[in-house]
Amino acid sequence: MINPQFELLTGDGQDSTEVGRIVPIYEAIGTFGTRAIRRATYAALQQVDAQLPDLLPTSIRTRLKFPSRRDAIIYTHFPPAGESVDALNQFRSPAQQRLIFEEFSSTN
């Protein structure tokens, strides 16, 4: 094995950024590698306000089965369990579609 990566698991209920989930692969920035970027992103996403204003009306989100804006931002980087890898690779997950829809809606 060359440059193996591992994550120490503790019994303190700390959430893992890499075990048991689909994880993002980010391009390294200098000496700041994909794992460090992933951890920084995960930490930043934990700070997203639960009351983040949502630009889409509830009726549209319900009809299109879109997650909230906050969840869409989080799920785009760290998809929920059971999310389709094919859908993610094609930018077809509900979170990705919601953010794409929001972007097109705001460019009018």
mmCIF file of N, CA, C and O in Angstrom:
data_model
loop_
_atom_site.group_PDB
_atom_site.id
_atom_site.type_symbol
_atom_site.label_atom_id
_atom_site.label_comp_id
_atom_site.label_asym_id
_atom_site.label_seq_id
_atom_site.Cartn_x
_atom_site.Cartn_y
_atom_site.Cartn_z
ATOM 1 N N MET A 1 0.842 -1.177 0.000
ATOM 2 C CA MET A 1 0.000 0.000 0.000
ATOM 3 C C MET A 1 0.888 1.241 0.000
ATOM 4 O O MET A 1 1.795 1.349 0.811
ATOM 5 N N ILE A 2 0.567 2.136 -0.859
ATOM 6 C CA ILE A 2 1.279 3.409 -0.909
ATOM 7 C C ILE A 2 0.329 4.480 -0.389
ATOM 8 O O ILE A 2 -0.791 4.613 -0.864
ATOM 9 N N ASN A 3 0.783 5.244 0.595
ATOM 10 C CA ASN A 3 -0.005 6.324 1.194
ATOM 11 C C ASN A 3 -1.402 5.879 1.614
ATOM 12 O O ASN A 3 -2.404 6.449 1.160
ATOM 13 N N PRO A 4 -1.516 4.880 2.462
ATOM 14 C CA PRO A 4 -2.859 4.475 2.902
ATOM 15 C C PRO A 4 -3.503 5.583 3.719
ATOM 16 O O PRO A 4 -2.818 6.363 4.383
ATOM 17 N N GLN A 5 -4.817 5.684 3.632
ATOM 18 C CA GLN A 5 -5.562 6.642 4.435
ATOM 19 C C GLN A 5 -6.413 5.874 5.415
ATOM 20 O O GLN A 5 -6.962 4.826 5.089
ATOM 21 N N PHE A 6 -6.525 6.389 6.616
ATOM 22 C CA PHE A 6 -7.357 5.746 7.616
ATOM 23 C C PHE A 6 -7.960 6.815 8.511
ATOM 24 O O PHE A 6 -7.496 7.952 8.546
ATOM 25 N N GLU A 7 -9.004 6.435 9.182
ATOM 26 C CA GLU A 7 -9.685 7.335 10.111
ATOM 27 C C GLU A 7 -9.894 6.580 11.417
ATOM 28 O O GLU A 7 -10.429 5.476 11.421
ATOM 29 N N LEU A 8 -9.435 7.163 12.511
ATOM 30 C CA LEU A 8 -9.624 6.552 13.809
ATOM 31 C C LEU A 8 -11.050 6.784 14.272
ATOM 32 O O LEU A 8 -11.542 7.915 14.256
ATOM 33 N N LEU A 9 -11.717 5.721 14.648
ATOM 34 C CA LEU A 9 -13.087 5.812 15.127
ATOM 35 C C LEU A 9 -13.075 5.733 16.644
ATOM 36 O O LEU A 9 -12.388 4.898 17.224
ATOM 37 N N THR A 10 -13.851 6.610 17.261
ATOM 38 C CA THR A 10 -13.968 6.592 18.709
ATOM 39 C C THR A 10 -15.397 6.287 19.085
ATOM 40 O O THR A 10 -16.299 6.391 18.252
ATOM 41 N N GLY A 11 -15.611 5.917 20.319
ATOM 42 C CA GLY A 11 -16.960 5.593 20.776
ATOM 43 C C GLY A 11 -17.704 6.781 21.338
ATOM 44 O O GLY A 11 -18.733 6.623 21.966
ATOM 45 N N ASP A 12 -17.224 8.004 21.073
ATOM 46 C CA ASP A 12 -17.851 9.185 21.670
ATOM 47 C C ASP A 12 -18.992 9.770 20.844
ATOM 48 O O ASP A 12 -19.463 10.861 21.111
ATOM 49 N N GLY A 13 -19.441 9.048 19.823
ATOM 50 C CA GLY A 13 -20.567 9.513 19.018
ATOM 51 C C GLY A 13 -20.168 10.521 17.956
ATOM 52 O O GLY A 13 -21.017 11.079 17.286
ATOM 53 N N GLN A 14 -18.879 10.766 17.801
ATOM 54 C CA GLN A 14 -18.411 11.700 16.789
ATOM 55 C C GLN A 14 -18.743 11.165 15.403
ATOM 56 O O GLN A 14 -18.524 10.002 15.105
ATOM 57 N N ASP A 15 -19.276 12.020 14.546
ATOM 58 C CA ASP A 15 -19.651 11.615 13.196
ATOM 59 C C ASP A 15 -18.394 11.463 12.338
ATOM 60 O O ASP A 15 -17.468 12.248 12.423
ATOM 61 N N SER A 16 -18.369 10.442 11.534
ATOM 62 C CA SER A 16 -17.253 10.190 10.644
ATOM 63 C C SER A 16 -17.461 10.950 9.344
ATOM 64 O O SER A 16 -18.565 10.998 8.808
ATOM 65 N N THR A 17 -16.378 11.518 8.832
ATOM 66 C CA THR A 17 -16.471 12.201 7.542
ATOM 67 C C THR A 17 -16.282 11.243 6.379
ATOM 68 O O THR A 17 -16.531 11.596 5.245
ATOM 69 N N GLU A 18 -15.842 9.995 6.671
ATOM 70 C CA GLU A 18 -15.486 9.099 5.576
ATOM 71 C C GLU A 18 -16.058 7.695 5.662
ATOM 72 O O GLU A 18 -16.125 7.007 4.658
ATOM 73 N N VAL A 19 -16.464 7.254 6.811
ATOM 74 C CA VAL A 19 -16.885 5.872 6.976
ATOM 75 C C VAL A 19 -18.405 5.765 6.834
ATOM 76 O O VAL A 19 -19.163 6.534 7.429
ATOM 77 N N GLY A 20 -18.847 4.815 6.013
ATOM 78 C CA GLY A 20 -20.270 4.545 5.888
ATOM 79 C C GLY A 20 -21.043 5.551 5.068
ATOM 80 O O GLY A 20 -22.249 5.691 5.239
ATOM 81 N N ARG A 21 -20.385 6.251 4.188
ATOM 82 C CA ARG A 21 -21.077 7.246 3.358
ATOM 83 C C ARG A 21 -20.332 7.466 2.058
ATOM 84 O O ARG A 21 -19.171 7.100 1.934
ATOM 85 N N ILE A 22 -21.015 8.097 1.111
ATOM 86 C CA ILE A 22 -20.381 8.544 -0.123
ATOM 87 C C ILE A 22 -19.629 9.818 0.241
ATOM 88 O O ILE A 22 -20.188 10.707 0.884
ATOM 89 N N VAL A 23 -18.374 9.898 -0.158
ATOM 90 C CA VAL A 23 -17.582 11.078 0.192
ATOM 91 C C VAL A 23 -17.092 11.795 -1.056
ATOM 92 O O VAL A 23 -16.821 11.172 -2.083
ATOM 93 N N PRO A 24 -16.979 13.116 -0.971
ATOM 94 C CA PRO A 24 -16.490 13.876 -2.118
ATOM 95 C C PRO A 24 -14.979 13.727 -2.277
ATOM 96 O O PRO A 24 -14.256 13.518 -1.310
ATOM 97 N N ILE A 25 -14.530 13.822 -3.498
ATOM 98 C CA ILE A 25 -13.105 13.841 -3.806
ATOM 99 C C ILE A 25 -12.810 15.232 -4.371
ATOM 100 O O ILE A 25 -13.335 15.606 -5.421
ATOM 101 N N TYR A 26 -12.031 15.995 -3.630
ATOM 102 C CA TYR A 26 -11.676 17.343 -4.058
ATOM 103 C C TYR A 26 -10.250 17.341 -4.595
ATOM 104 O O TYR A 26 -9.404 16.595 -4.119
ATOM 105 N N GLU A 27 -9.987 18.194 -5.556
ATOM 106 C CA GLU A 27 -8.633 18.330 -6.087
ATOM 107 C C GLU A 27 -7.775 19.052 -5.059
ATOM 108 O O GLU A 27 -8.190 20.062 -4.484
ATOM 109 N N ALA A 28 -6.584 18.521 -4.821
ATOM 110 C CA ALA A 28 -5.669 19.120 -3.850
ATOM 111 C C ALA A 28 -5.323 20.550 -4.239
ATOM 112 O O ALA A 28 -5.259 20.895 -5.427
ATOM 113 N N ILE A 29 -5.105 21.360 -3.211
ATOM 114 C CA ILE A 29 -4.673 22.743 -3.403
ATOM 115 C C ILE A 29 -3.320 22.861 -2.705
ATOM 116 O O ILE A 29 -3.255 22.971 -1.488
ATOM 117 N N GLY A 30 -2.263 22.774 -3.480
ATOM 118 C CA GLY A 30 -0.923 22.775 -2.891
ATOM 119 C C GLY A 30 -0.755 21.554 -1.999
ATOM 120 O O GLY A 30 -0.989 20.430 -2.418
ATOM 121 N N THR A 31 -0.415 21.788 -0.760
ATOM 122 C CA THR A 31 -0.240 20.686 0.190
ATOM 123 C C THR A 31 -1.535 20.375 0.935
ATOM 124 O O THR A 31 -1.566 19.488 1.782
ATOM 125 N N PHE A 32 -2.590 21.078 0.630
ATOM 126 C CA PHE A 32 -3.905 20.866 1.257
ATOM 127 C C PHE A 32 -4.626 19.809 0.412
ATOM 128 O O PHE A 32 -5.196 20.115 -0.627
ATOM 129 N N GLY A 33 -4.573 18.555 0.861
ATOM 130 C CA GLY A 33 -5.084 17.435 0.093
ATOM 131 C C GLY A 33 -6.586 17.247 0.184
ATOM 132 O O GLY A 33 -7.284 17.934 0.933
ATOM 133 N N THR A 34 -7.087 16.282 -0.581
ATOM 134 C CA THR A 34 -8.526 16.023 -0.655
ATOM 135 C C THR A 34 -9.122 15.713 0.714
ATOM 136 O O THR A 34 -10.221 16.151 1.030
ATOM 137 N N ARG A 35 -8.399 14.972 1.531
ATOM 138 C CA ARG A 35 -8.916 14.607 2.855
ATOM 139 C C ARG A 35 -9.062 15.836 3.759
ATOM 140 O O ARG A 35 -10.058 15.989 4.455
ATOM 141 N N ALA A 36 -8.074 16.706 3.728
ATOM 142 C CA ALA A 36 -8.129 17.929 4.536
ATOM 143 C C ALA A 36 -9.260 18.839 4.052
ATOM 144 O O ALA A 36 -9.986 19.428 4.852
ATOM 145 N N ILE A 37 -9.406 18.939 2.744
ATOM 146 C CA ILE A 37 -10.492 19.761 2.185
ATOM 147 C C ILE A 37 -11.840 19.159 2.579
ATOM 148 O O ILE A 37 -12.766 19.873 2.952
ATOM 149 N N ARG A 38 -11.946 17.826 2.504
ATOM 150 C CA ARG A 38 -13.191 17.151 2.883
ATOM 151 C C ARG A 38 -13.540 17.447 4.345
ATOM 152 O O ARG A 38 -14.676 17.769 4.672
ATOM 153 N N ARG A 39 -12.575 17.348 5.215
ATOM 154 C CA ARG A 39 -12.819 17.601 6.642
ATOM 155 C C ARG A 39 -13.183 19.062 6.902
ATOM 156 O O ARG A 39 -14.066 19.351 7.705
ATOM 157 N N ALA A 40 -12.508 19.983 6.223
ATOM 158 C CA ALA A 40 -12.824 21.403 6.380
ATOM 159 C C ALA A 40 -14.230 21.701 5.863
ATOM 160 O O ALA A 40 -14.997 22.449 6.488
ATOM 161 N N THR A 41 -14.571 21.104 4.735
ATOM 162 C CA THR A 41 -15.912 21.287 4.171
ATOM 163 C C THR A 41 -16.967 20.733 5.106
ATOM 164 O O THR A 41 -17.986 21.376 5.370
ATOM 165 N N TYR A 42 -16.720 19.549 5.639
ATOM 166 C CA TYR A 42 -17.654 18.919 6.570
ATOM 167 C C TYR A 42 -17.855 19.809 7.803
ATOM 168 O O TYR A 42 -18.988 20.035 8.226
ATOM 169 N N ALA A 43 -16.759 20.315 8.352
ATOM 170 C CA ALA A 43 -16.843 21.188 9.531
ATOM 171 C C ALA A 43 -17.623 22.465 9.204
ATOM 172 O O ALA A 43 -18.464 22.911 10.007
ATOM 173 N N ALA A 44 -17.372 23.037 8.044
ATOM 174 C CA ALA A 44 -18.090 24.259 7.650
ATOM 175 C C ALA A 44 -19.582 23.994 7.478
ATOM 176 O O ALA A 44 -20.424 24.793 7.907
ATOM 177 N N LEU A 45 -19.925 22.859 6.885
ATOM 178 C CA LEU A 45 -21.333 22.532 6.652
ATOM 179 C C LEU A 45 -22.084 22.290 7.962
ATOM 180 O O LEU A 45 -23.293 22.517 8.036
ATOM 181 N N GLN A 46 -21.384 21.856 8.987
ATOM 182 C CA GLN A 46 -22.024 21.664 10.293
ATOM 183 C C GLN A 46 -22.436 22.998 10.911
ATOM 184 O O GLN A 46 -23.269 23.046 11.805
ATOM 185 N N GLN A 47 -21.871 24.089 10.396
ATOM 186 C CA GLN A 47 -22.161 25.424 10.917
ATOM 187 C C GLN A 47 -23.267 26.154 10.142
ATOM 188 O O GLN A 47 -23.647 27.256 10.512
ATOM 189 N N VAL A 48 -23.777 25.535 9.088
ATOM 190 C CA VAL A 48 -24.845 26.178 8.298
ATOM 191 C C VAL A 48 -26.080 26.300 9.178
ATOM 192 O O VAL A 48 -26.551 25.328 9.775
ATOM 193 N N ASP A 49 -26.595 27.500 9.262
ATOM 194 C CA ASP A 49 -27.734 27.809 10.132
ATOM 195 C C ASP A 49 -28.957 26.979 9.753
ATOM 196 O O ASP A 49 -29.330 26.903 8.579
ATOM 197 N N ALA A 50 -29.565 26.377 10.745
ATOM 198 C CA ALA A 50 -30.778 25.571 10.521
ATOM 199 C C ALA A 50 -31.912 26.441 9.987
ATOM 200 O O ALA A 50 -32.844 25.934 9.354
ATOM 201 N N GLN A 51 -31.846 27.727 10.221
ATOM 202 C CA GLN A 51 -32.882 28.658 9.760
ATOM 203 C C GLN A 51 -32.461 29.390 8.480
ATOM 204 O O GLN A 51 -32.929 30.489 8.203
ATOM 205 N N LEU A 52 -31.592 28.778 7.693
ATOM 206 C CA LEU A 52 -31.142 29.382 6.442
ATOM 207 C C LEU A 52 -32.357 29.726 5.584
ATOM 208 O O LEU A 52 -33.201 28.856 5.323
ATOM 209 N N PRO A 53 -32.470 30.985 5.160
ATOM 210 C CA PRO A 53 -33.627 31.351 4.330
ATOM 211 C C PRO A 53 -33.696 30.515 3.062
ATOM 212 O O PRO A 53 -32.677 30.223 2.437
ATOM 213 N N ASP A 54 -34.903 30.126 2.707
ATOM 214 C CA ASP A 54 -35.112 29.316 1.519
ATOM 215 C C ASP A 54 -35.725 30.182 0.437
ATOM 216 O O ASP A 54 -36.748 30.830 0.663
ATOM 217 N N LEU A 55 -35.091 30.216 -0.721
ATOM 218 C CA LEU A 55 -35.553 31.074 -1.815
ATOM 219 C C LEU A 55 -36.731 30.495 -2.581
ATOM 220 O O LEU A 55 -37.445 31.227 -3.259
ATOM 221 N N LEU A 56 -36.924 29.181 -2.487
ATOM 222 C CA LEU A 56 -38.025 28.549 -3.207
ATOM 223 C C LEU A 56 -39.254 28.421 -2.306
ATOM 224 O O LEU A 56 -39.128 28.006 -1.153
ATOM 225 N N PRO A 57 -40.412 28.736 -2.824
ATOM 226 C CA PRO A 57 -41.636 28.552 -2.036
ATOM 227 C C PRO A 57 -41.846 27.079 -1.674
ATOM 228 O O PRO A 57 -41.473 26.175 -2.429
ATOM 229 N N THR A 58 -42.443 26.845 -0.533
ATOM 230 C CA THR A 58 -42.718 25.490 -0.064
ATOM 231 C C THR A 58 -43.513 24.698 -1.085
ATOM 232 O O THR A 58 -43.260 23.507 -1.294
ATOM 233 N N SER A 59 -44.475 25.336 -1.746
ATOM 234 C CA SER A 59 -45.308 24.623 -2.722
ATOM 235 C C SER A 59 -44.467 24.054 -3.863
ATOM 236 O O SER A 59 -44.694 22.927 -4.315
ATOM 237 N N ILE A 60 -43.470 24.796 -4.318
ATOM 238 C CA ILE A 60 -42.606 24.315 -5.395
ATOM 239 C C ILE A 60 -41.706 23.198 -4.883
ATOM 240 O O ILE A 60 -41.543 22.165 -5.540
ATOM 241 N N ARG A 61 -41.132 23.391 -3.695
ATOM 242 C CA ARG A 61 -40.261 22.350 -3.129
ATOM 243 C C ARG A 61 -41.024 21.051 -2.927
ATOM 244 O O ARG A 61 -40.504 19.971 -3.209
ATOM 245 N N THR A 62 -42.253 21.148 -2.463
ATOM 246 C CA THR A 62 -43.071 19.959 -2.231
ATOM 247 C C THR A 62 -43.414 19.278 -3.551
ATOM 248 O O THR A 62 -43.267 18.062 -3.689
ATOM 249 N N ARG A 63 -43.856 20.055 -4.528
ATOM 250 C CA ARG A 63 -44.254 19.492 -5.817
ATOM 251 C C ARG A 63 -43.091 18.796 -6.525
ATOM 252 O O ARG A 63 -43.242 17.728 -7.103
ATOM 253 N N LEU A 64 -41.903 19.397 -6.441
ATOM 254 C CA LEU A 64 -40.741 18.842 -7.125
ATOM 255 C C LEU A 64 -39.918 17.904 -6.240
ATOM 256 O O LEU A 64 -38.899 17.370 -6.682
ATOM 257 N N LYS A 65 -40.375 17.713 -5.005
ATOM 258 C CA LYS A 65 -39.696 16.824 -4.044
ATOM 259 C C LYS A 65 -38.251 17.242 -3.808
ATOM 260 O O LYS A 65 -37.348 16.410 -3.745
ATOM 261 N N PHE A 66 -38.054 18.568 -3.667
ATOM 262 C CA PHE A 66 -36.737 19.118 -3.396
ATOM 263 C C PHE A 66 -36.526 19.225 -1.890
ATOM 264 O O PHE A 66 -37.455 19.563 -1.157
ATOM 265 N N PRO A 67 -35.293 19.019 -1.426
ATOM 266 C CA PRO A 67 -34.995 19.249 -0.011
ATOM 267 C C PRO A 67 -34.910 20.749 0.271
ATOM 268 O O PRO A 67 -34.905 21.562 -0.663
ATOM 269 N N SER A 68 -34.837 21.100 1.529
ATOM 270 C CA SER A 68 -34.660 22.505 1.893
ATOM 271 C C SER A 68 -33.329 22.995 1.328
ATOM 272 O O SER A 68 -32.460 22.201 0.939
ATOM 273 N N ARG A 69 -33.150 24.290 1.300
ATOM 274 C CA ARG A 69 -31.909 24.860 0.773
ATOM 275 C C ARG A 69 -30.712 24.387 1.602
ATOM 276 O O ARG A 69 -29.679 24.001 1.059
ATOM 277 N N ARG A 70 -30.863 24.408 2.912
ATOM 278 C CA ARG A 70 -29.791 23.968 3.805
ATOM 279 C C ARG A 70 -29.424 22.511 3.530
ATOM 280 O O ARG A 70 -28.257 22.177 3.357
ATOM 281 N N ASP A 71 -30.430 21.649 3.462
ATOM 282 C CA ASP A 71 -30.166 20.236 3.209
ATOM 283 C C ASP A 71 -29.548 20.021 1.831
ATOM 284 O O ASP A 71 -28.666 19.175 1.663
ATOM 285 N N ALA A 72 -29.992 20.782 0.845
ATOM 286 C CA ALA A 72 -29.438 20.642 -0.505
ATOM 287 C C ALA A 72 -27.951 20.979 -0.520
ATOM 288 O O ALA A 72 -27.156 20.283 -1.154
ATOM 289 N N ILE A 73 -27.578 22.020 0.192
ATOM 290 C CA ILE A 73 -26.162 22.407 0.259
ATOM 291 C C ILE A 73 -25.349 21.303 0.935
ATOM 292 O O ILE A 73 -24.293 20.901 0.447
ATOM 293 N N ILE A 74 -25.853 20.793 2.035
ATOM 294 C CA ILE A 74 -25.145 19.735 2.762
ATOM 295 C C ILE A 74 -25.106 18.449 1.947
ATOM 296 O O ILE A 74 -24.056 17.825 1.790
ATOM 297 N N TYR A 75 -26.254 18.038 1.402
ATOM 298 C CA TYR A 75 -26.340 16.771 0.667
ATOM 299 C C TYR A 75 -25.541 16.778 -0.633
ATOM 300 O O TYR A 75 -25.168 15.726 -1.139
ATOM 301 N N THR A 76 -25.297 17.946 -1.198
ATOM 302 C CA THR A 76 -24.491 18.014 -2.409
ATOM 303 C C THR A 76 -23.059 17.573 -2.124
ATOM 304 O O THR A 76 -22.430 16.917 -2.942
ATOM 305 N N HIS A 77 -22.572 17.907 -0.942
ATOM 306 C CA HIS A 77 -21.214 17.505 -0.559
ATOM 307 C C HIS A 77 -21.185 16.146 0.131
ATOM 308 O O HIS A 77 -20.260 15.368 -0.073
ATOM 309 N N PHE A 78 -22.172 15.883 0.961
ATOM 310 C CA PHE A 78 -22.247 14.632 1.718
ATOM 311 C C PHE A 78 -23.657 14.064 1.572
ATOM 312 O O PHE A 78 -24.532 14.329 2.394
ATOM 313 N N PRO A 79 -23.898 13.307 0.488
ATOM 314 C CA PRO A 79 -25.238 12.780 0.206
ATOM 315 C C PRO A 79 -25.751 11.876 1.332
ATOM 316 O O PRO A 79 -24.970 11.218 2.019
ATOM 317 N N PRO A 80 -27.069 11.835 1.491
ATOM 318 C CA PRO A 80 -27.646 10.942 2.502
ATOM 319 C C PRO A 80 -27.454 9.482 2.116
ATOM 320 O O PRO A 80 -27.216 9.160 0.946
ATOM 321 N N ALA A 81 -27.567 8.625 3.104
ATOM 322 C CA ALA A 81 -27.429 7.177 2.863
ATOM 323 C C ALA A 81 -28.452 6.745 1.818
ATOM 324 O O ALA A 81 -29.590 7.203 1.807
ATOM 325 N N GLY A 82 -28.026 5.877 0.935
ATOM 326 C CA GLY A 82 -28.927 5.339 -0.081
ATOM 327 C C GLY A 82 -29.027 6.171 -1.338
ATOM 328 O O GLY A 82 -29.725 5.780 -2.276
ATOM 329 N N GLU A 83 -28.350 7.309 -1.391
ATOM 330 C CA GLU A 83 -28.402 8.133 -2.605
ATOM 331 C C GLU A 83 -27.753 7.365 -3.754
ATOM 332 O O GLU A 83 -26.759 6.669 -3.569
ATOM 333 N N SER A 84 -28.310 7.506 -4.924
ATOM 334 C CA SER A 84 -27.802 6.820 -6.109
ATOM 335 C C SER A 84 -26.505 7.466 -6.596
ATOM 336 O O SER A 84 -26.478 8.671 -6.873
ATOM 337 N N VAL A 85 -25.460 6.663 -6.709
ATOM 338 C CA VAL A 85 -24.188 7.161 -7.231
ATOM 339 C C VAL A 85 -24.370 7.599 -8.682
ATOM 340 O O VAL A 85 -23.817 8.613 -9.102
ATOM 341 N N ASP A 86 -25.165 6.857 -9.441
ATOM 342 C CA ASP A 86 -25.424 7.243 -10.831
ATOM 343 C C ASP A 86 -26.102 8.610 -10.900
ATOM 344 O O ASP A 86 -25.733 9.443 -11.729
ATOM 345 N N ALA A 87 -27.095 8.828 -10.048
ATOM 346 C CA ALA A 87 -27.776 10.124 -10.026
ATOM 347 C C ALA A 87 -26.793 11.237 -9.657
ATOM 348 O O ALA A 87 -26.816 12.320 -10.255
ATOM 349 N N LEU A 88 -25.935 10.989 -8.683
ATOM 350 C CA LEU A 88 -24.945 11.992 -8.288
ATOM 351 C C LEU A 88 -23.995 12.305 -9.435
ATOM 352 O O LEU A 88 -23.701 13.476 -9.704
ATOM 353 N N ASN A 89 -23.522 11.272 -10.122
ATOM 354 C CA ASN A 89 -22.583 11.477 -11.222
ATOM 355 C C ASN A 89 -23.216 12.204 -12.400
ATOM 356 O O ASN A 89 -22.516 12.832 -13.184
ATOM 357 N N GLN A 90 -24.539 12.133 -12.512
ATOM 358 C CA GLN A 90 -25.249 12.800 -13.600
ATOM 359 C C GLN A 90 -25.894 14.110 -13.144
ATOM 360 O O GLN A 90 -26.672 14.707 -13.878
ATOM 361 N N PHE A 91 -25.583 14.547 -11.916
ATOM 362 C CA PHE A 91 -26.166 15.763 -11.334
ATOM 363 C C PHE A 91 -27.688 15.690 -11.302
ATOM 364 O O PHE A 91 -28.387 16.653 -11.584
ATOM 365 N N ARG A 92 -28.201 14.508 -10.950
ATOM 366 C CA ARG A 92 -29.637 14.262 -10.918
ATOM 367 C C ARG A 92 -30.167 13.954 -9.522
ATOM 368 O O ARG A 92 -31.316 13.550 -9.381
ATOM 369 N N SER A 93 -29.356 14.099 -8.498
ATOM 370 C CA SER A 93 -29.868 13.861 -7.149
ATOM 371 C C SER A 93 -30.841 14.995 -6.808
ATOM 372 O O SER A 93 -30.749 16.089 -7.383
ATOM 373 N N PRO A 94 -31.785 14.775 -5.906
ATOM 374 C CA PRO A 94 -32.718 15.842 -5.540
ATOM 375 C C PRO A 94 -32.007 17.107 -5.059
ATOM 376 O O PRO A 94 -32.413 18.218 -5.407
ATOM 377 N N ALA A 95 -30.927 16.954 -4.307
ATOM 378 C CA ALA A 95 -30.197 18.123 -3.806
ATOM 379 C C ALA A 95 -29.566 18.904 -4.955
ATOM 380 O O ALA A 95 -29.665 20.137 -5.015
ATOM 381 N N GLN A 96 -28.918 18.203 -5.866
ATOM 382 C CA GLN A 96 -28.288 18.863 -7.000
ATOM 383 C C GLN A 96 -29.328 19.531 -7.903
ATOM 384 O O GLN A 96 -29.137 20.671 -8.337
ATOM 385 N N GLN A 97 -30.423 18.820 -8.168
ATOM 386 C CA GLN A 97 -31.479 19.378 -9.015
ATOM 387 C C GLN A 97 -32.087 20.632 -8.388
ATOM 388 O O GLN A 97 -32.380 21.595 -9.079
ATOM 389 N N ARG A 98 -32.248 20.612 -7.096
ATOM 390 C CA ARG A 98 -32.804 21.769 -6.382
ATOM 391 C C ARG A 98 -31.888 22.985 -6.543
ATOM 392 O O ARG A 98 -32.354 24.096 -6.821
ATOM 393 N N LEU A 99 -30.575 22.796 -6.360
ATOM 394 C CA LEU A 99 -29.640 23.920 -6.481
ATOM 395 C C LEU A 99 -29.556 24.411 -7.920
ATOM 396 O O LEU A 99 -29.462 25.617 -8.166
ATOM 397 N N ILE A 100 -29.616 23.505 -8.885
ATOM 398 C CA ILE A 100 -29.627 23.898 -10.296
ATOM 399 C C ILE A 100 -30.895 24.693 -10.603
ATOM 400 O O ILE A 100 -30.853 25.747 -11.239
ATOM 401 N N PHE A 101 -32.035 24.197 -10.115
ATOM 402 C CA PHE A 101 -33.310 24.886 -10.329
ATOM 403 C C PHE A 101 -33.262 26.282 -9.714
ATOM 404 O O PHE A 101 -33.686 27.258 -10.331
ATOM 405 N N GLU A 102 -32.736 26.381 -8.510
ATOM 406 C CA GLU A 102 -32.635 27.676 -7.822
ATOM 407 C C GLU A 102 -31.754 28.637 -8.604
ATOM 408 O O GLU A 102 -32.069 29.816 -8.748
ATOM 409 N N GLU A 103 -30.644 28.131 -9.143
ATOM 410 C CA GLU A 103 -29.737 28.977 -9.897
ATOM 411 C C GLU A 103 -30.419 29.501 -11.161
ATOM 412 O O GLU A 103 -30.316 30.690 -11.477
ATOM 413 N N PHE A 104 -31.108 28.643 -11.884
ATOM 414 C CA PHE A 104 -31.812 29.098 -13.085
ATOM 415 C C PHE A 104 -32.947 30.058 -12.731
ATOM 416 O O PHE A 104 -33.206 30.998 -13.478
ATOM 417 N N SER A 105 -33.611 29.829 -11.622
ATOM 418 C CA SER A 105 -34.725 30.697 -11.218
ATOM 419 C C SER A 105 -34.247 32.084 -10.847
ATOM 420 O O SER A 105 -34.964 33.063 -11.029
ATOM 421 N N SER A 106 -33.031 32.184 -10.314
ATOM 422 C CA SER A 106 -32.538 33.476 -9.851
ATOM 423 C C SER A 106 -31.847 34.276 -10.953
ATOM 424 O O SER A 106 -31.498 35.422 -10.749
ATOM 425 N N THR A 107 -31.661 33.688 -12.128
ATOM 426 C CA THR A 107 -30.980 34.404 -13.204
ATOM 427 C C THR A 107 -31.943 35.185 -14.091
ATOM 428 O O THR A 107 -31.525 35.788 -15.055
ATOM 429 N N ASN A 108 -33.218 35.157 -13.761
ATOM 430 C CA ASN A 108 -34.207 35.882 -14.586
ATOM 431 C C ASN A 108 -34.097 37.354 -14.396
ATOM 432 O O ASN A 108 -33.968 37.972 -13.490
#
